[in-house]
XYZ file of C-alpha atoms in Angstrom:
617
model
C 8.096 -18.965 17.848
C 9.657 -21.419 15.380
C 6.231 -22.744 14.399
C 5.130 -19.306 13.243
C 8.011 -18.785 10.856
C 6.380 -21.051 8.262
C 4.358 -18.008 7.192
C 7.482 -16.721 5.494
C 8.092 -17.543 1.848
C 10.900 -17.363 -0.681
C 11.650 -13.877 -1.713
C 13.826 -11.033 -2.793
C 15.157 -10.147 -6.082
C 16.164 -6.676 -6.718
C 19.855 -6.557 -6.198
C 21.583 -4.104 -8.508
C 24.897 -5.386 -9.862
C 25.790 -1.900 -10.982
C 24.868 1.580 -9.797
C 21.939 3.224 -11.489
C 22.550 6.132 -13.822
C 21.785 9.701 -12.917
C 18.124 10.581 -12.571
C 17.244 13.524 -14.773
C 14.879 14.936 -12.163
C 17.765 15.731 -9.830
C 18.513 19.388 -9.298
C 22.077 18.627 -8.240
C 24.023 16.034 -10.204
C 26.874 14.087 -8.689
C 29.762 12.195 -10.208
C 28.883 8.845 -11.688
C 29.600 6.092 -9.196
C 31.101 3.042 -10.849
C 30.675 -0.242 -8.971
C 32.653 -2.993 -10.664
C 32.783 -6.635 -9.579
C 30.847 -5.810 -6.431
C 29.636 -8.842 -4.502
C 25.875 -9.218 -4.567
C 24.284 -8.048 -1.336
C 20.610 -8.833 -0.981
C 18.399 -5.897 -0.122
C 21.106 -3.386 -1.008
C 21.191 -0.843 -3.834
C 23.418 2.154 -4.529
C 22.033 5.319 -6.119
C 22.995 8.914 -6.556
C 21.207 11.501 -4.488
C 19.908 15.052 -4.488
C 18.266 16.830 -1.607
C 15.248 18.552 -3.005
C 13.641 15.652 -4.833
C 14.425 12.500 -2.895
C 11.444 10.591 -4.281
C 13.255 10.049 -7.577
C 16.093 8.134 -5.914
C 14.702 6.821 -2.641
C 11.206 6.049 -3.909
C 12.288 2.804 -5.574
C 13.059 -0.822 -4.704
C 10.394 -0.981 -1.996
C 11.239 2.380 -0.432
C 8.577 5.078 -0.031
C 8.703 8.677 1.145
C 6.083 10.821 2.807
C 6.138 14.559 2.141
C 5.359 16.126 5.525
C 6.125 19.720 4.607
C 8.261 21.442 1.974
C 10.603 19.454 -0.233
C 13.389 18.802 2.290
C 11.055 17.527 5.033
C 10.449 13.869 4.312
C 10.479 10.531 6.116
C 11.236 7.080 4.769
C 9.427 3.736 4.700
C 10.772 0.393 3.439
C 9.168 -3.029 3.120
C 6.440 -2.214 5.648
C 8.732 -0.730 8.300
C 9.093 2.967 8.988
C 10.586 5.906 10.864
C 12.977 4.725 13.581
C 12.930 1.145 12.236
C 15.231 2.377 9.456
C 18.397 4.119 10.578
C 19.717 7.012 8.489
C 23.451 7.692 8.714
C 25.875 10.007 6.926
C 29.355 8.494 6.676
C 28.529 6.469 9.776
C 27.119 9.411 11.766
C 23.704 8.832 13.343
C 21.321 11.794 13.366
C 18.395 11.401 15.759
C 15.257 13.512 15.504
C 14.655 16.050 18.255
C 11.034 16.482 17.149
C 8.745 13.671 18.392
C 6.890 13.957 15.068
C 10.142 13.778 13.066
C 9.771 17.185 11.457
C 13.579 17.101 11.513
C 13.783 13.665 9.912
C 17.387 12.508 9.417
C 16.826 12.810 5.658
C 16.903 16.588 6.099
C 20.626 16.406 6.980
C 21.636 15.847 3.369
C 23.842 18.484 1.729
C 23.720 17.728 -2.022
C 27.123 19.093 -3.046
C 28.803 17.218 -0.185
C 27.490 13.780 -1.120
C 28.367 11.206 -3.736
C 25.945 8.289 -3.340
C 23.394 6.614 -1.115
C 23.217 2.937 -0.158
C 19.740 1.557 0.484
C 20.028 -1.592 2.586
C 16.904 -3.333 3.868
C 18.791 -6.175 5.543
C 20.629 -6.392 8.872
C 24.077 -7.017 7.347
C 25.352 -3.648 8.537
C 26.495 -2.628 12.016
C 24.159 0.393 11.959
C 21.079 -1.340 10.535
C 17.835 -0.930 12.450
C 14.965 -3.373 12.477
C 14.192 -2.489 8.844
C 17.693 -1.739 7.578
C 19.771 1.377 7.040
C 20.075 4.250 4.566
C 23.709 5.319 4.236
C 24.657 8.630 2.634
C 28.270 8.741 1.473
C 30.214 11.997 1.263
C 32.610 12.612 -1.596
C 36.288 13.294 -0.895
C 37.489 16.935 -1.188
C 39.786 17.600 -4.148
C 43.457 18.454 -3.825
C 43.238 20.875 -6.773
C 41.063 23.956 -6.887
C 37.509 22.951 -7.801
C 34.306 25.016 -7.729
C 30.791 23.554 -7.803
C 27.655 25.661 -8.151
C 24.028 24.555 -8.192
C 20.908 26.647 -8.679
C 17.322 25.402 -8.778
C 14.201 27.527 -9.151
C 10.568 26.502 -8.829
C 7.441 28.126 -10.156
C 3.862 27.132 -10.788
C 2.302 25.212 -7.883
C 5.328 26.075 -5.734
C 7.686 29.026 -5.823
C 11.205 28.866 -4.489
C 14.920 29.166 -5.078
C 17.675 26.846 -3.930
C 21.354 27.801 -4.283
C 24.391 25.731 -3.272
C 28.102 26.286 -3.749
C 31.229 24.362 -2.810
C 34.932 25.119 -3.186
C 37.719 22.533 -2.866
C 41.417 23.311 -2.466
C 44.274 21.240 -1.050
C 41.886 18.585 0.280
C 39.677 21.152 2.020
C 36.044 21.914 1.157
C 33.778 24.823 2.072
C 30.101 24.252 1.305
C 27.237 26.780 1.534
C 23.550 26.500 0.751
C 20.520 28.767 0.926
C 16.890 27.989 0.034
C 13.724 30.025 0.331
C 10.230 29.392 -0.921
C 6.511 29.222 -0.314
C 4.202 26.304 0.504
C 2.806 24.559 -2.551
C -0.746 24.639 -3.866
C -2.567 21.453 -4.858
C -4.038 20.493 -8.234
C -7.191 22.499 -7.464
C -5.025 25.575 -6.664
C -5.890 25.500 -2.964
C -3.244 26.994 -0.700
C -2.321 25.951 2.830
C -4.416 28.828 4.159
C -7.372 27.674 2.056
C -7.265 24.041 3.174
C -5.391 23.630 6.442
C -6.176 26.606 8.652
C -3.001 28.665 8.191
C -3.285 32.420 8.754
C -1.386 32.957 5.509
C 1.107 31.092 3.317
C 4.383 31.597 5.159
C 7.716 31.359 3.358
C 10.297 28.924 4.667
C 14.066 29.433 4.874
C 16.961 26.996 4.912
C 20.647 27.868 5.335
C 23.577 25.470 5.635
C 27.332 25.748 5.878
C 30.085 23.193 6.324
C 33.861 22.793 6.310
C 35.563 19.449 5.688
C 39.187 18.584 5.190
C 41.900 15.938 5.135
C 45.499 15.895 6.323
C 47.138 12.597 5.455
C 45.131 9.908 7.291
C 43.254 12.448 9.415
C 39.931 13.943 8.273
C 37.595 16.367 10.036
C 34.473 18.409 9.508
C 32.117 21.008 10.989
C 28.621 22.000 9.873
C 25.660 24.177 10.831
C 22.142 24.252 9.417
C 19.169 26.496 10.110
C 15.505 26.337 9.074
C 12.484 28.399 10.048
C 8.739 28.524 9.364
C 8.458 25.122 7.698
C 4.745 24.357 7.350
C 3.532 20.843 8.234
C -0.182 20.530 7.389
C -0.125 16.809 8.322
C 0.378 17.943 11.924
C -1.250 20.414 14.275
C 2.015 22.339 14.615
C 4.788 23.610 12.345
C 8.548 23.861 12.617
C 9.288 27.420 13.702
C 12.996 26.995 14.294
C 15.525 24.211 13.872
C 19.278 24.491 14.409
C 21.719 21.619 13.939
C 25.396 21.737 14.915
C 27.724 18.861 14.067
C 31.400 17.945 13.834
C 33.580 14.890 13.389
C 37.194 13.777 13.409
C 38.412 10.597 11.778
C 41.728 8.745 11.715
C 41.912 5.926 9.185
C 38.767 3.850 9.913
C 38.062 5.220 13.400
C 35.636 8.117 13.703
C 34.361 10.267 16.561
C 31.416 12.624 15.970
C 28.705 14.662 17.663
C 25.562 16.494 16.570
C 23.172 18.708 18.510
C 19.667 19.767 17.441
C 17.608 22.610 18.911
C 14.021 22.402 17.663
C 10.874 24.480 18.276
C 7.413 23.764 16.863
C 4.074 25.465 17.535
C 0.721 26.304 15.957
C 1.142 30.077 15.875
C 1.084 30.084 12.044
C -2.461 28.688 12.206
C -5.787 30.207 13.150
C -6.114 28.943 16.718
C -7.784 29.572 20.069
C -5.078 27.749 22.044
C -1.316 28.064 21.650
C 0.575 24.756 21.499
C 4.372 24.711 21.593
C 7.078 22.080 21.949
C 10.760 22.821 22.522
C 13.117 19.889 22.068
C 16.856 19.285 22.217
C 18.812 16.231 21.128
C 22.513 15.481 21.600
C 24.177 12.505 19.924
C 27.816 11.529 20.469
C 29.208 8.485 18.704
C 32.303 6.518 17.773
C 32.456 3.991 14.955
C 35.061 1.727 13.375
C 35.190 -1.338 11.178
C 33.701 -3.682 13.760
C 32.374 -1.517 16.618
C 29.956 1.319 17.358
C 29.364 3.298 20.554
C 26.544 5.872 20.764
C 25.281 8.164 23.511
C 22.063 10.138 23.127
C 20.294 12.662 25.357
C 16.758 13.716 24.398
C 14.735 16.305 26.286
C 11.481 17.982 25.169
C 8.913 20.197 26.864
C 5.414 21.074 25.702
C 2.597 23.399 26.739
C -1.009 24.255 25.856
C -2.147 27.798 26.721
C -5.397 29.695 26.300
C -7.639 31.958 28.367
C -9.013 28.838 30.093
C -6.137 26.342 29.880
C -2.538 26.298 31.081
C -1.158 22.767 30.715
C 2.530 21.853 30.694
C 4.111 18.520 29.720
C 7.540 17.051 30.228
C 7.019 15.436 26.856
C 10.363 13.629 26.606
C 11.646 13.555 30.181
C 15.421 13.971 29.717
C 16.034 10.425 28.459
C 19.615 9.145 28.258
C 20.383 6.294 25.853
C 23.543 4.225 25.430
C 24.286 1.748 22.643
C 27.265 -0.545 22.044
C 27.467 -2.772 18.944
C 30.022 -5.291 17.686
C 29.781 -6.594 14.133
C 31.543 -9.221 12.026
C 31.147 -10.467 8.456
C 32.531 -13.748 7.152
C 33.054 -13.977 3.382
C 33.255 -17.239 1.454
C 33.184 -17.819 -2.287
C 29.400 -17.565 -2.654
C 28.246 -17.391 0.946
C 28.258 -14.484 3.369
C 27.620 -14.727 7.113
C 27.035 -11.670 9.267
C 26.433 -11.243 12.963
C 25.929 -8.357 15.365
C 25.735 -8.338 19.126
C 25.219 -5.327 21.322
C 23.494 -3.764 24.296
C 21.093 -0.836 24.517
C 20.339 1.000 27.761
C 17.702 3.731 28.143
C 16.845 5.672 31.292
C 14.460 8.513 32.160
C 16.396 11.388 33.710
C 13.359 13.121 35.206
C 12.095 10.394 37.527
C 9.169 12.533 38.693
C 7.547 11.606 35.366
C 6.876 8.122 36.778
C 3.614 9.501 38.212
C 2.342 10.084 34.661
C 3.051 6.513 33.500
C 1.572 4.978 36.673
C -1.865 6.199 35.601
C -1.779 3.803 32.649
C 0.638 0.970 33.524
C 1.600 -1.218 36.458
C 5.171 -1.801 37.635
C 6.567 0.989 35.475
C 10.242 0.653 34.494
C 12.125 3.928 34.061
C 15.335 2.248 32.938
C 15.575 -0.594 30.443
C 18.292 -2.896 29.089
C 17.855 -4.539 25.685
C 20.176 -7.038 23.999
C 20.718 -6.085 20.352
C 21.569 -8.790 17.855
C 21.389 -9.919 14.261
C 22.467 -13.028 12.407
C 22.128 -13.795 8.740
C 23.370 -16.039 5.984
C 23.149 -15.244 2.284
C 24.101 -17.105 -0.855
C 24.563 -15.545 -4.281
C 25.581 -17.126 -7.522
C 25.865 -16.279 -11.213
C 24.554 -19.449 -12.853
C 24.614 -18.800 -16.627
C 24.305 -16.006 -19.182
C 24.516 -13.269 -16.511
C 21.616 -14.764 -14.550
C 22.141 -14.254 -10.822
C 20.302 -16.043 -8.033
C 20.407 -15.182 -4.367
C 18.812 -16.077 -1.090
C 19.072 -14.813 2.475
C 17.641 -15.701 5.839
C 18.217 -13.444 8.821
C 16.981 -12.772 12.340
C 17.522 -9.446 14.083
C 16.286 -7.538 17.109
C 16.577 -3.908 18.185
C 15.485 -1.981 21.248
C 12.125 -0.151 21.111
C 12.245 3.467 19.980
C 12.746 5.939 22.815
C 9.496 7.657 21.851
C 7.576 4.367 22.111
C 8.882 3.857 25.629
C 8.774 7.275 27.253
C 6.818 9.965 25.389
C 4.332 11.627 27.773
C 1.655 14.089 26.648
C -1.477 15.020 28.523
C -3.875 16.942 26.279
C -6.558 19.470 27.251
C -10.241 18.696 27.341
C -11.427 15.293 26.196
C -8.566 14.659 23.789
C -6.853 11.348 24.611
C -3.517 11.507 26.389
C -0.444 10.071 24.674
C 1.820 7.823 26.689
C 4.798 5.719 25.812
C 4.784 2.220 27.240
C 7.847 1.838 29.503
C 7.195 -1.907 29.741
C 7.394 -2.690 26.019
C 9.198 -5.807 24.864
C 11.726 -5.461 22.077
C 10.769 -6.578 18.560
C 12.334 -9.600 16.860
C 12.183 -9.949 13.084
C 12.877 -12.975 10.891
C 13.126 -12.418 7.144
C 13.551 -14.720 4.189
C 14.633 -13.164 0.898
C 15.351 -14.452 -2.579
C 16.370 -12.686 -5.750
C 16.963 -13.194 -9.418
C 18.801 -10.760 -11.670
C 19.515 -10.782 -15.372
C 21.424 -7.864 -16.876
C 19.131 -4.906 -16.017
C 16.261 -7.074 -14.844
C 15.739 -7.781 -11.130
C 12.981 -9.365 -9.093
C 12.827 -9.491 -5.300
C 10.428 -11.470 -3.126
C 10.521 -11.364 0.649
C 8.591 -12.358 3.715
C 9.047 -11.117 7.278
C 7.525 -12.191 10.560
C 7.869 -9.681 13.406
C 7.211 -10.657 16.994
C 6.587 -7.946 19.603
C 6.432 -5.214 16.966
C 5.877 -1.867 18.704
C 2.606 -0.676 17.214
C 0.396 2.319 17.900
C -2.733 1.345 19.831
C -5.798 2.937 21.405
C -6.555 1.667 24.919
C -8.936 2.540 27.753
C -8.592 3.026 31.488
C -11.679 3.785 33.563
C -13.543 4.213 30.258
C -11.142 6.993 29.237
C -9.267 6.499 25.975
C -5.535 7.053 25.671
C -3.011 6.373 22.928
C 0.072 4.285 23.540
C 2.204 1.525 22.055
C 1.714 -2.196 22.452
C 3.461 -5.348 21.286
C 1.863 -7.150 18.374
C 2.878 -9.912 15.982
C 2.898 -8.986 12.296
C 3.428 -10.646 8.934
C 4.773 -8.664 5.967
C 5.046 -10.058 2.433
C 6.251 -8.149 -0.585
C 7.690 -8.014 -4.081
C 9.873 -5.467 -5.874
C 10.550 -5.546 -9.594
C 12.885 -3.414 -11.712
C 13.946 -3.527 -15.339
C 15.686 -1.259 -17.785
C 15.697 -2.049 -21.488
C 17.242 0.392 -23.931
C 15.418 3.636 -23.119
C 12.664 2.238 -20.892
C 12.762 1.904 -17.097
C 10.037 0.122 -15.138
C 9.724 -0.512 -11.410
C 6.980 -2.038 -9.281
C 6.566 -2.459 -5.514
C 3.822 -4.265 -3.632
C 3.265 -5.003 0.076
C 0.769 -7.091 2.002
C 0.888 -6.808 5.792
C -1.233 -8.133 8.637
C -1.492 -7.470 12.357
C -1.713 -11.069 13.567
C -2.675 -10.004 17.080
C -6.074 -8.668 16.005
C -6.370 -10.106 12.468
C -6.556 -6.617 10.951
C -4.310 -5.122 8.263
C -1.147 -3.518 9.598
C -1.455 0.274 9.549
C 0.552 2.699 7.396
C 1.295 0.295 4.544
C 1.713 1.882 1.091
C -0.316 0.431 -1.803
C 0.903 -1.012 -5.101
C 3.188 1.450 -6.891
C 4.278 1.319 -10.535
C 6.735 3.665 -12.203
C 7.454 3.811 -15.943
C 10.067 6.095 -17.462
C 11.071 6.667 -21.086
C 14.485 8.259 -21.610
C 15.579 9.398 -25.059
C 19.033 8.739 -26.515
C 21.383 11.698 -26.223
C 21.237 14.070 -29.189
C 23.435 17.192 -29.409
C 24.003 16.838 -25.629
C 20.248 16.825 -24.984
C 18.225 14.032 -23.362
C 14.476 13.927 -22.732
C 12.380 11.897 -20.332
C 8.707 11.124 -19.771
C 7.719 9.459 -16.491
C 4.418 7.998 -15.337
C 3.701 7.050 -11.713
C 0.700 4.990 -10.685
C -0.365 4.397 -7.081
C -3.191 1.972 -6.498
C -5.962 2.494 -3.965
C -5.245 1.234 -0.447
C -8.252 -0.595 0.952
C -6.434 -2.610 3.638
C -6.569 -0.361 6.702
C -6.665 -0.525 10.495
C -10.081 0.844 11.547
C -9.103 0.770 15.238
C -6.567 3.534 14.578
C -9.036 5.580 12.509
C -7.073 4.852 9.369
C -9.148 5.384 6.222
C -8.894 4.138 2.660
C -7.208 6.135 -0.087
C -7.917 6.266 -3.807
C -5.733 5.480 -6.797
C -3.869 8.228 -8.611
C -1.661 8.870 -11.651
C 1.076 11.433 -12.173
C 3.089 12.339 -15.272
C 6.424 14.198 -15.281
C 8.317 15.558 -18.274
C 11.852 16.916 -18.569
C 14.852 17.811 -20.708
C 18.530 17.773 -19.811
C 21.464 19.518 -21.465
C 25.007 18.446 -20.552
C 28.144 20.055 -21.922
C 31.555 19.492 -20.384
C 31.222 20.530 -16.737
C 27.855 22.259 -17.167
C 24.354 20.812 -16.798
C 20.957 22.435 -17.262
C 17.569 20.808 -16.826
C 13.975 21.919 -17.262
C 11.257 19.717 -15.764
C 7.518 19.814 -15.388
C 6.331 17.720 -12.470
C 2.692 16.611 -12.406
C 2.219 17.970 -15.912
C -1.539 17.185 -15.939
C -2.038 19.007 -12.613
C -3.529 15.931 -10.926
C -5.017 16.532 -7.496
C -4.054 13.599 -5.269
C -2.766 12.608 -1.854
C -0.643 9.704 -0.690
C -1.917 7.023 1.664
C 0.980 7.667 4.069
C -0.172 11.166 4.833
C -1.925 11.562 8.139
C -1.114 9.025 10.886
C 1.281 11.391 12.653
C 0.394 11.317 16.331
C 0.794 12.658 18.964
C -0.042 15.939 17.181
C -1.622 14.661 13.962
C -4.089 16.951 12.208
C -6.071 13.988 10.861
C -6.212 15.719 7.470
C -5.329 14.163 4.154
C -2.831 16.548 2.629
C -2.798 16.836 -1.142
C 0.454 16.842 -3.103
C 1.653 19.778 -5.240
C -0.034 20.586 -8.508
C 1.946 21.381 -11.656
C 5.493 22.500 -10.778
C 8.072 23.933 -13.214
C 11.698 23.391 -12.207
C 14.787 24.912 -13.839
C 18.149 23.724 -12.557
C 21.734 24.625 -13.352
C 24.921 22.978 -12.152
C 28.610 23.478 -12.863
C 31.594 21.492 -11.676
C 34.776 23.267 -12.768
C 38.222 21.872 -11.960
C 41.049 24.406 -12.312
């Protein structure tokens, strides 16, 4: 293994010394987060966040988002890794997807008026980091005095909708409510979902959320409930018909106990169909976390059926899998050097052992319970050398257990469609990364290289000349660069990835192409600011033909907006995709086991008007 690591090269330089300013595309603005004299942490950046337009905050510094449905249904990619490789936590709480296709991605758990900032960390120097890092959303603290926040965002043009949120603080207690309703978007050629993707009509979606959080001395607590229905997912063959999430937590000083439960239903009844497909899934997560430890229990159960006049097929799609995780973490700080280490154990077991018969068709010596050692070790060095020039370097090795889906998903499909089977015998992936960085005032450059052994990759295999889809272990190499600069009223960012499947000498699948963003922001005049933003995505020609991945073309998008801020009031008017470009993203269709195989175009021209008030009495 050590001989292969020479493929890595010096890298990494986009470490922000200070938090970025508010993004004018946000519909909900949060308090400015000041980070003073913060130690450089390679691969980490802190930004402010809003829920309905995550691309403007999370789509930077090597991070990419895929829009799978309406605006709050997105999934995250970073430095060539994706989905479950990158953990998403809210104040240390893990939220696992109940949907095997991640319709209920953890990013959907964000409540904009309840949050203050987001930390994007692509390294393993965090107890909750996955193979590709962690995204941490940080809640703000309820006010002792009476404080009322209101946010209203309306959309028209290529998408119609309304999004209202309100929060009230008093004596360190906060009540937060949110309601959103809208229609699926149309693309730049004004084609609706029913025109392009086989929907019976263009069904409105609904989102409702409510939460209560409070503090009493060193004790804090919270409860929340969210509800969505009829969320259209043209990337998939089914849509989210119903999703309910219940959660609560209690915390004393730095020790926290939490739980969340998701009840999810998806089917294809919104589409023109000759066969009804439906999946019902439930996920329970219970966890405890402190400064140096984490304990997590998860139960995931999902059932699926296909029904028509000729077919009646049922699947124990996720056969009541129980997962346990224990982590211990320690950081050692020196003047310019930081060491971090994590050691833990993951245990996963199939509760419905009758499902072994399904796996035995495809694999020998099937294991229905697995133990995986979890570990990470890294060393980083940062230094300010002269005239605000900062240099940094990091080398780290980490390993996580395979995703539960990769191990145990089980779907037999009707007709000649290939079955989908997890691989219960997968080995766990091990990743070694070398990073380097250079920063100068508002300039940052990051170069990195990663070698991943036993990466759990989608693969098409055959048994008795019958194809089936599963996961297999491959070796992969990922190289990349991220660049960011801000000079006066100009912002510029660039991200590029090159990735290879070393096991078959083909490009690694689902890798975003070169992305360049340029933004001009005017000086403030009479409380007004203006912005003009251009986004360029290059064509992606490096694809994995064995997985039926296809190339994608280059595209350009221009956004325009104006902000007005006065005391505690903010108003913005934005036009997204002002030239009504008709385009789709490369990360738009590899969504098995129920992928539609369609390239889904992004919204055309959208007009957004947003209002926010934050009044302290």
